[in-house]
Amino acid sequence: MSAQELPLANNQRRGRPREFDRTNALECAMRQFWQHGYETLSMADLTTCLGINPPSLYAAFGSKQAFFLEAIDHYLATRGAYVYAVPSDQSSPRAMLAQLLQRAAEAFSDAAYPAGCFVLSSIATTYDSHEIEQAIVDRCQQRMSKINELVELGVQTGELPATTNADELAQFFICVLQGMSLQARLGASTNQLQAIVANALQLWPQTMRLR
Amino acid sequence: MSAQELPLANNQRRGRPREFDRTNALECAMRQFWQHGYETLSMADLTTCLGINPPSLYAAFGSKQAFFLEAIDHYLATRGAYVYAVPSDQSSPRAMLAQLLQRAAEAFSDAAYPAGCFVLSSIATTYDSHEIEQAIVDRCQQRMSKINELVELGVQTGELPATTNADELAQFFICVLQGMSLQARLGASTNQLQAIVANALQLWPQTMRLR
């Protein structure tokens, strides 16, 4: 589709009063916070980027904190959902983990977005309140707990030996996923991240034979 | 040794004029930047923490950028050296990699310091200049290249099969190390990080038999 054929965004639609588009604003704020970090980005930067005045911004989103958390949740509902939503189909737990990690390899290195995972990148920075830090950690742990569930399911279904330390193996895969986000920010390509995934998955062999 | 017996720091020594102690200042700045990040910490925060006035701080260290990079290099020469300096003894390449990762597990979760690796934590934040960002990335890659050397040495000495993709295996271990830094910032204990190391090292078995 050429640029000319792109549908107009809500706030550009002819015959409609030009009004503040929350979703567009959240998408823009998500990309800005993701790229620059919570502390670095000022509300002044955001109003410039969104092309609206500070009173409109505060009226629509409240504080910088509230806007940031809404941007995080917008990420988790859109781009992040693509990575972290594990299909509840008939795949094996290992296949579902492989899909999650491979999607992360692809998404974290996609040039159409800032590198890495927005939530994981947000952990390394500090915050002006304990509340926001806790909200980030909670959201991170909620997504990472999917990996715990998949490894536990692997043990339950016999794909992994009953003697597997499921907590430790899950923590290992979570560590790899988190390292991948940092690697992507350092410029790793999709192929390089996929090779990391392939190596990590050797700890859960596809044709594991149980003794 | 009790607190009373602790030797006085240079700037507290009786009979000596009280003067600005660069090393103490760097140690303090290192901990502050490490904990709070480059962007979050202001020069005003630093002068308060160091108990000196801004002109003295600028006279001693130049810009905030220069001070930050000196704090990074102070870390790499002290705490970071403990983690990243691989012994050039007669150990096997695998034993040296294991030591590097185990020291990281211990150091990243040591409550006496901010969590994780100062250099790795500094990657996720953005900077007011490309110059400083590049300096961080260079220092990071310099340390990580030790892991490449160890894996290559493993292949050369026959500890790893000649068919090993050394680049990919090294990148995997680097990813795990970087994930460990983030895990530590999320509160992982030494034991939890050691379990991650033990899992990762399974990709380089101690008693690997070559076909």
Coordinates of C-alpha atoms in Angstrom, one line a residue:
Chain A
M1 CA 0.0 0.0 0.0
S2 CA 1.5 3.4 -1.0
A3 CA 1.6 6.3 1.4
Q4 CA -1.2 8.0 -0.6
E5 CA -3.5 5.0 0.0
L6 CA -3.0 4.9 3.8
P7 CA -6.3 5.5 5.6
L8 CA -6.4 8.8 7.4
A9 CA -6.0 8.6 11.2
N10 CA -9.1 9.5 13.2
N11 CA -7.9 13.0 13.9
Q12 CA -7.2 13.7 10.2
R13 CA -10.6 12.5 8.9
R14 CA -12.3 15.1 6.7
G15 CA -15.7 16.2 7.8
R16 CA -15.1 15.3 11.4
P17 CA -14.1 17.8 14.0
R18 CA -10.4 17.5 14.7
E19 CA -10.1 16.1 18.2
F20 CA -7.6 14.6 20.5
D21 CA -7.0 10.9 19.6
R22 CA -6.1 8.9 22.7
T23 CA -4.9 5.9 20.8
N24 CA -2.6 7.8 18.5
A25 CA -1.2 9.7 21.5
L26 CA -0.6 6.5 23.5
E27 CA 1.2 4.9 20.5
C28 CA 3.4 8.0 20.1
A29 CA 4.1 8.2 23.9
M30 CA 4.9 4.4 24.0
R31 CA 7.5 4.8 21.3
Q32 CA 9.0 7.9 22.9
F33 CA 9.2 6.4 26.4
W34 CA 10.5 3.1 25.0
Q35 CA 13.3 4.8 23.1
H36 CA 14.3 7.4 25.6
G37 CA 13.2 6.1 29.0
Y38 CA 10.9 7.4 31.6
E39 CA 13.3 9.8 33.4
T40 CA 14.8 11.2 30.2
L41 CA 11.6 12.1 28.5
S42 CA 9.9 15.3 29.8
M43 CA 6.2 16.2 29.5
A44 CA 7.5 19.1 27.4
D45 CA 9.1 16.6 25.0
L46 CA 5.8 14.7 24.9
T47 CA 3.6 17.7 24.2
T48 CA 6.0 18.7 21.3
C49 CA 5.9 15.2 19.9
L50 CA 2.1 14.9 20.2
G51 CA 1.6 18.4 18.9
I52 CA -0.8 19.4 21.7
N53 CA -0.5 21.8 24.6
P54 CA 0.3 20.7 28.2
P55 CA -3.2 21.4 29.6
S56 CA -4.7 19.0 27.0
L57 CA -2.1 16.4 27.8
Y58 CA -2.7 16.6 31.6
A59 CA -6.4 16.7 31.1
A60 CA -6.3 13.5 29.0
F61 CA -3.8 11.5 30.9
G62 CA -3.2 13.1 34.3
S63 CA 0.4 13.0 35.6
K64 CA 3.5 11.9 33.7
Q65 CA 3.4 8.7 35.9
A66 CA -0.1 7.9 34.8
F67 CA 0.7 8.6 31.2
F68 CA 3.7 6.3 31.3
L69 CA 1.8 3.5 32.9
E70 CA -0.9 3.9 30.3
A71 CA 1.8 3.7 27.6
I72 CA 3.2 0.5 29.1
D73 CA -0.3 -1.0 29.2
H74 CA -0.9 0.1 25.6
Y75 CA 2.4 -1.7 24.7
L76 CA 1.3 -4.9 26.5
A77 CA -2.1 -4.8 24.8
T78 CA -0.6 -4.3 21.3
R79 CA 3.1 -5.1 20.4
G80 CA 3.8 -6.8 23.8
A81 CA 0.7 -9.0 23.4
Y82 CA 2.1 -10.3 20.1
V83 CA 5.2 -11.5 21.9
Y84 CA 3.9 -12.6 25.3
A85 CA 0.4 -14.0 24.4
V86 CA 1.0 -17.8 24.4
P87 CA -1.5 -19.5 22.1
S88 CA -3.9 -21.8 24.1
D89 CA -4.0 -24.3 21.2
Q90 CA -3.0 -27.9 21.1
S91 CA 0.8 -27.2 20.8
S92 CA 3.1 -28.9 23.2
P93 CA 4.5 -26.7 26.1
R94 CA 7.9 -26.8 24.5
A95 CA 6.5 -25.6 21.1
M96 CA 4.7 -22.7 22.9
L97 CA 7.9 -21.7 24.7
A98 CA 9.8 -21.8 21.4
Q99 CA 7.2 -19.7 19.8
L100 CA 7.3 -17.1 22.6
L101 CA 11.1 -16.9 22.4
Q102 CA 11.2 -16.8 18.6
R103 CA 8.6 -14.0 18.5
A104 CA 10.6 -12.1 21.0
A105 CA 13.8 -12.6 18.8
E106 CA 11.8 -11.1 15.8
A107 CA 10.0 -8.4 17.7
F108 CA 12.9 -7.1 19.8
S109 CA 15.0 -6.6 16.6
D110 CA 12.2 -5.2 14.4
A111 CA 13.4 -1.8 13.0
A112 CA 9.8 -0.6 12.9
Y113 CA 9.9 -0.2 16.7
P114 CA 12.5 0.8 19.3
A115 CA 14.8 -2.2 20.1
G116 CA 14.1 -4.7 22.9
C117 CA 11.1 -5.0 25.1
F118 CA 9.6 -1.8 26.4
V119 CA 8.8 -3.3 29.8
L120 CA 12.2 -5.0 30.3
S121 CA 14.0 -1.8 29.1
S122 CA 12.0 0.1 31.7
I123 CA 13.3 -2.0 34.6
A124 CA 16.9 -0.7 34.4
T125 CA 15.8 2.9 34.9
T126 CA 14.8 4.3 38.2
Y127 CA 11.6 6.2 39.0
D128 CA 10.4 9.1 40.9
S129 CA 8.1 6.9 43.0
H130 CA 8.1 3.4 44.4
E131 CA 4.6 3.0 43.1
I132 CA 5.6 3.2 39.4
E133 CA 8.6 1.0 40.0
Q134 CA 6.4 -1.6 41.6
A135 CA 3.8 -1.3 38.7
I136 CA 6.6 -2.1 36.2
V137 CA 7.9 -5.0 38.2
D138 CA 4.4 -6.5 38.6
R139 CA 3.7 -6.2 34.9
C140 CA 7.0 -7.8 34.1
Q141 CA 6.5 -10.7 36.5
Q142 CA 3.0 -11.3 35.2
R143 CA 4.3 -11.8 31.7
M144 CA 7.4 -13.9 32.8
S145 CA 5.1 -16.2 34.8
K146 CA 3.9 -17.6 31.5
I147 CA 7.3 -19.2 31.1
N148 CA 7.0 -20.7 34.6
E149 CA 3.6 -22.2 33.6
L150 CA 5.0 -23.6 30.3
V151 CA 7.9 -25.3 32.1
E152 CA 5.6 -26.7 34.8
L153 CA 3.2 -28.0 32.1
G154 CA 6.2 -29.6 30.4
V155 CA 6.9 -31.6 33.6
Q156 CA 3.3 -32.4 34.1
T157 CA 2.8 -33.8 30.5
G158 CA 6.1 -35.7 30.7
E159 CA 7.9 -33.6 28.1
L160 CA 10.4 -32.9 30.7
P161 CA 11.7 -35.4 33.3
A162 CA 9.8 -35.4 36.6
T163 CA 13.1 -34.6 38.3
T164 CA 13.3 -31.2 36.5
N165 CA 13.7 -28.2 38.8
A166 CA 10.9 -26.3 37.0
D167 CA 11.5 -23.0 38.9
E168 CA 15.2 -23.0 38.0
L169 CA 14.7 -24.0 34.4
A170 CA 12.0 -21.3 33.9
Q171 CA 14.2 -18.7 35.6
F172 CA 16.9 -19.6 33.1
F173 CA 14.6 -19.1 30.1
I174 CA 13.4 -15.8 31.6
C175 CA 17.0 -14.7 32.0
V176 CA 17.7 -15.5 28.4
L177 CA 14.6 -13.5 27.3
Q178 CA 15.7 -10.5 29.4
G179 CA 19.3 -10.7 28.0
M180 CA 17.8 -10.8 24.5
S181 CA 16.1 -7.4 25.2
L182 CA 19.5 -5.9 26.1
Q183 CA 21.2 -7.6 23.2
A184 CA 18.7 -6.0 20.9
R185 CA 19.3 -2.6 22.3
L186 CA 23.0 -3.2 21.6
G187 CA 22.1 -3.9 18.0
A188 CA 21.8 -7.7 17.7
S189 CA 20.0 -8.8 14.5
T190 CA 17.0 -11.2 14.4
N191 CA 19.3 -14.0 13.2
Q192 CA 21.6 -13.5 16.2
L193 CA 18.7 -13.5 18.6
Q194 CA 17.3 -16.6 17.0
A195 CA 20.6 -18.4 17.4
I196 CA 20.5 -17.5 21.2
V197 CA 17.0 -19.0 21.3
A198 CA 18.1 -22.1 19.5
N199 CA 21.0 -22.6 22.0
A200 CA 18.8 -21.9 25.0
L201 CA 16.2 -24.4 23.8
Q202 CA 18.8 -27.2 23.9
L203 CA 18.1 -27.3 27.6
W204 CA 14.6 -28.6 26.7
P205 CA 15.4 -31.0 23.8
Q206 CA 12.6 -31.6 21.3
T207 CA 13.1 -35.4 21.4
M208 CA 14.0 -35.7 25.1
R209 CA 13.9 -39.4 26.1
L210 CA 13.0 -39.9 29.7
R211 CA 14.9 -42.5 31.7
Chain B
M1 CA 37.9 -5.3 62.7
S2 CA 35.5 -3.1 64.7
A3 CA 34.4 0.3 63.4
Q4 CA 36.8 2.0 65.9
E5 CA 39.8 0.2 64.4
L6 CA 39.0 1.2 60.8
P7 CA 41.8 3.2 59.2
L8 CA 40.8 6.8 58.6
A9 CA 40.2 7.7 54.9
N10 CA 42.7 10.1 53.4
N11 CA 40.5 13.1 53.8
Q12 CA 39.9 12.4 57.5
R13 CA 43.6 11.9 58.5
R14 CA 44.6 14.1 61.4
G15 CA 47.5 16.4 60.8
R16 CA 46.8 16.5 57.0
P17 CA 44.9 19.3 55.4
R18 CA 41.4 18.2 54.5
E19 CA 41.4 18.1 50.8
F20 CA 39.2 16.8 48.0
D21 CA 39.6 13.0 47.6
R22 CA 39.2 12.0 44.0
T23 CA 38.9 8.3 44.7
N24 CA 36.3 8.7 47.4
A25 CA 34.3 11.0 45.1
L26 CA 34.5 8.5 42.3
E27 CA 33.4 5.6 44.5
C28 CA 30.4 7.7 45.7
A29 CA 29.5 8.8 42.2
M30 CA 29.8 5.3 40.9
R31 CA 27.3 4.0 43.4
Q32 CA 24.9 6.9 42.8
F33 CA 25.0 6.6 38.9
W34 CA 24.8 2.8 39.2
Q35 CA 21.7 3.0 41.4
H36 CA 19.9 5.9 39.8
G37 CA 21.1 6.0 36.2
Y38 CA 22.9 8.7 34.3
E39 CA 19.9 10.7 33.2
T40 CA 18.1 10.6 36.6
L41 CA 21.0 11.9 38.7
S42 CA 21.7 15.6 38.5
M43 CA 25.0 17.3 39.2
A44 CA 23.1 19.0 42.1
D45 CA 22.4 15.5 43.5
L46 CA 26.0 14.6 43.2
T47 CA 27.3 17.7 44.9
T48 CA 24.9 17.1 47.8
C49 CA 26.0 13.5 48.0
L50 CA 29.7 14.4 47.9
G51 CA 29.4 17.3 50.2
I52 CA 31.2 19.7 47.9
N53 CA 30.2 22.7 46.0
P54 CA 29.5 22.7 42.2
P55 CA 32.6 24.7 41.2
S56 CA 34.9 22.1 43.0
L57 CA 33.1 19.3 41.3
Y58 CA 33.3 20.8 37.8
A59 CA 37.0 21.8 38.5
A60 CA 37.8 18.2 39.5
F61 CA 35.8 16.2 36.9
G62 CA 34.7 18.6 34.1
S63 CA 31.3 17.9 32.7
K64 CA 28.6 15.4 34.0
Q65 CA 29.5 13.3 31.0
A66 CA 33.2 13.2 31.9
F67 CA 32.4 12.5 35.5
F68 CA 30.1 9.6 34.6
L69 CA 32.6 8.0 32.3
E70 CA 35.3 8.3 35.0
A71 CA 32.8 6.6 37.4
I72 CA 32.3 3.8 34.8
D73 CA 36.1 3.4 34.5
H74 CA 36.4 3.4 38.3
Y75 CA 33.9 0.6 38.4
L76 CA 35.7 -1.4 35.7
A77 CA 39.0 -0.9 37.5
T78 CA 37.6 -2.0 40.9
R79 CA 34.3 -4.0 41.3
G80 CA 34.0 -4.7 37.6
A81 CA 37.6 -6.0 37.4
Y82 CA 36.7 -8.6 40.0
V83 CA 33.9 -9.9 37.8
Y84 CA 35.4 -9.5 34.3
A85 CA 39.1 -10.1 34.8
V86 CA 39.7 -13.7 33.7
P87 CA 42.7 -15.3 35.4
S88 CA 45.5 -16.1 33.0
D89 CA 46.4 -19.3 34.9
Q90 CA 46.4 -22.9 33.8
S91 CA 42.6 -23.4 34.2
S92 CA 40.7 -24.8 31.3
P93 CA 38.7 -22.2 29.2
R94 CA 35.5 -23.8 30.5
A95 CA 36.7 -23.4 34.1
M96 CA 37.5 -19.7 33.4
L97 CA 34.1 -19.0 31.9
A98 CA 32.5 -20.8 34.8
Q99 CA 34.5 -18.6 37.2
L100 CA 33.5 -15.4 35.3
L101 CA 29.8 -16.3 35.4
Q102 CA 29.9 -17.4 39.1
R103 CA 31.6 -14.3 40.2
A104 CA 29.0 -12.3 38.3
A105 CA 26.2 -14.2 40.1
E106 CA 27.8 -13.4 43.4
A107 CA 28.7 -9.7 42.6
F108 CA 25.5 -8.8 40.9
S109 CA 23.5 -9.8 43.9
D110 CA 25.9 -8.5 46.6
A111 CA 23.8 -6.2 48.9
A112 CA 26.9 -4.1 49.6
Y113 CA 26.6 -2.6 46.1
P114 CA 23.7 -1.6 43.8
A115 CA 22.3 -4.7 42.0
G116 CA 23.5 -5.9 38.6
C117 CA 26.4 -4.7 36.6
F118 CA 26.9 -0.9 36.4
V119 CA 28.0 -1.0 32.7
L120 CA 25.1 -3.3 31.6
S121 CA 22.6 -1.3 33.6
S122 CA 23.8 1.8 31.9
I123 CA 23.0 0.4 28.4
A124 CA 19.2 0.5 28.8
T125 CA 19.2 4.3 29.5
T126 CA 19.7 6.9 26.9
Y127 CA 22.2 9.7 26.9
D128 CA 22.4 13.3 26.0
S129 CA 25.2 12.6 23.5
H130 CA 26.0 9.9 21.0
E131 CA 29.6 10.1 22.3
I132 CA 28.8 8.8 25.8
E133 CA 26.5 6.1 24.5
Q134 CA 29.3 4.9 22.2
A135 CA 31.7 4.9 25.1
I136 CA 29.4 2.7 27.2
V137 CA 28.8 0.3 24.3
D138 CA 32.6 0.1 23.6
R139 CA 33.4 -0.7 27.2
C140 CA 30.7 -3.3 27.3
Q141 CA 31.8 -5.0 24.2
Q142 CA 35.4 -5.0 25.4
R143 CA 34.5 -7.0 28.5
M144 CA 32.1 -9.3 26.7
S145 CA 34.8 -10.1 24.1
K146 CA 36.5 -12.1 26.9
I147 CA 33.7 -14.6 26.6
N148 CA 34.3 -14.9 22.9
E149 CA 38.0 -15.6 23.5
L150 CA 37.2 -18.3 26.1
V151 CA 34.8 -20.1 23.8
E152 CA 37.3 -19.9 20.8
L153 CA 40.0 -21.2 23.1
G154 CA 37.7 -24.0 24.1
V155 CA 37.3 -25.0 20.4
Q156 CA 41.1 -24.7 19.8
T157 CA 42.0 -26.8 22.8
G158 CA 39.4 -29.5 21.9
E159 CA 37.3 -28.9 25.0
L160 CA 34.5 -28.0 22.6
P161 CA 33.8 -29.9 19.3
A162 CA 35.5 -28.4 16.2
T163 CA 32.0 -28.0 14.7
T164 CA 31.0 -25.6 17.5
N165 CA 29.7 -22.2 16.2
A166 CA 31.9 -20.3 18.6
D167 CA 30.4 -16.9 17.9
E168 CA 26.8 -18.1 18.5
L169 CA 27.8 -20.0 21.7
A170 CA 29.7 -17.0 23.1
Q171 CA 26.7 -14.7 22.2
F172 CA 24.5 -17.1 24.2
F173 CA 26.7 -16.9 27.3
I174 CA 26.9 -13.1 26.9
C175 CA 23.1 -12.9 26.7
V176 CA 22.8 -15.0 29.9
L177 CA 25.3 -12.7 31.7
Q178 CA 23.3 -9.6 30.6
G179 CA 20.0 -11.2 31.6
M180 CA 21.6 -12.0 35.0
S181 CA 22.3 -8.3 35.5
L182 CA 18.6 -7.5 34.9
Q183 CA 17.5 -10.4 37.1
A184 CA 19.6 -9.0 39.9
R185 CA 18.0 -5.6 39.6
L186 CA 14.6 -7.4 39.9
G187 CA 15.8 -8.9 43.2
A188 CA 17.2 -12.4 42.2
S189 CA 19.4 -13.9 45.0
T190 CA 22.9 -15.2 44.6
N191 CA 21.5 -18.8 44.7
Q192 CA 19.0 -18.0 41.9
L193 CA 21.7 -16.5 39.7
Q194 CA 24.0 -19.5 40.4
A195 CA 21.3 -21.8 39.3
I196 CA 21.0 -19.9 36.0
V197 CA 24.8 -20.2 35.5
A198 CA 24.6 -23.9 36.2
N199 CA 21.9 -24.3 33.6
A200 CA 23.7 -22.2 31.0
L201 CA 27.0 -24.2 31.5
Q202 CA 25.2 -27.3 30.5
L203 CA 25.7 -26.1 26.9
W204 CA 29.5 -26.6 27.6
P205 CA 29.5 -29.9 29.5
Q206 CA 32.5 -30.4 31.8
T207 CA 33.1 -34.0 30.6
M208 CA 32.1 -33.4 26.9
R209 CA 33.2 -36.4 24.9
L210 CA 34.0 -35.5 21.3
R211 CA 32.9 -37.7 18.6

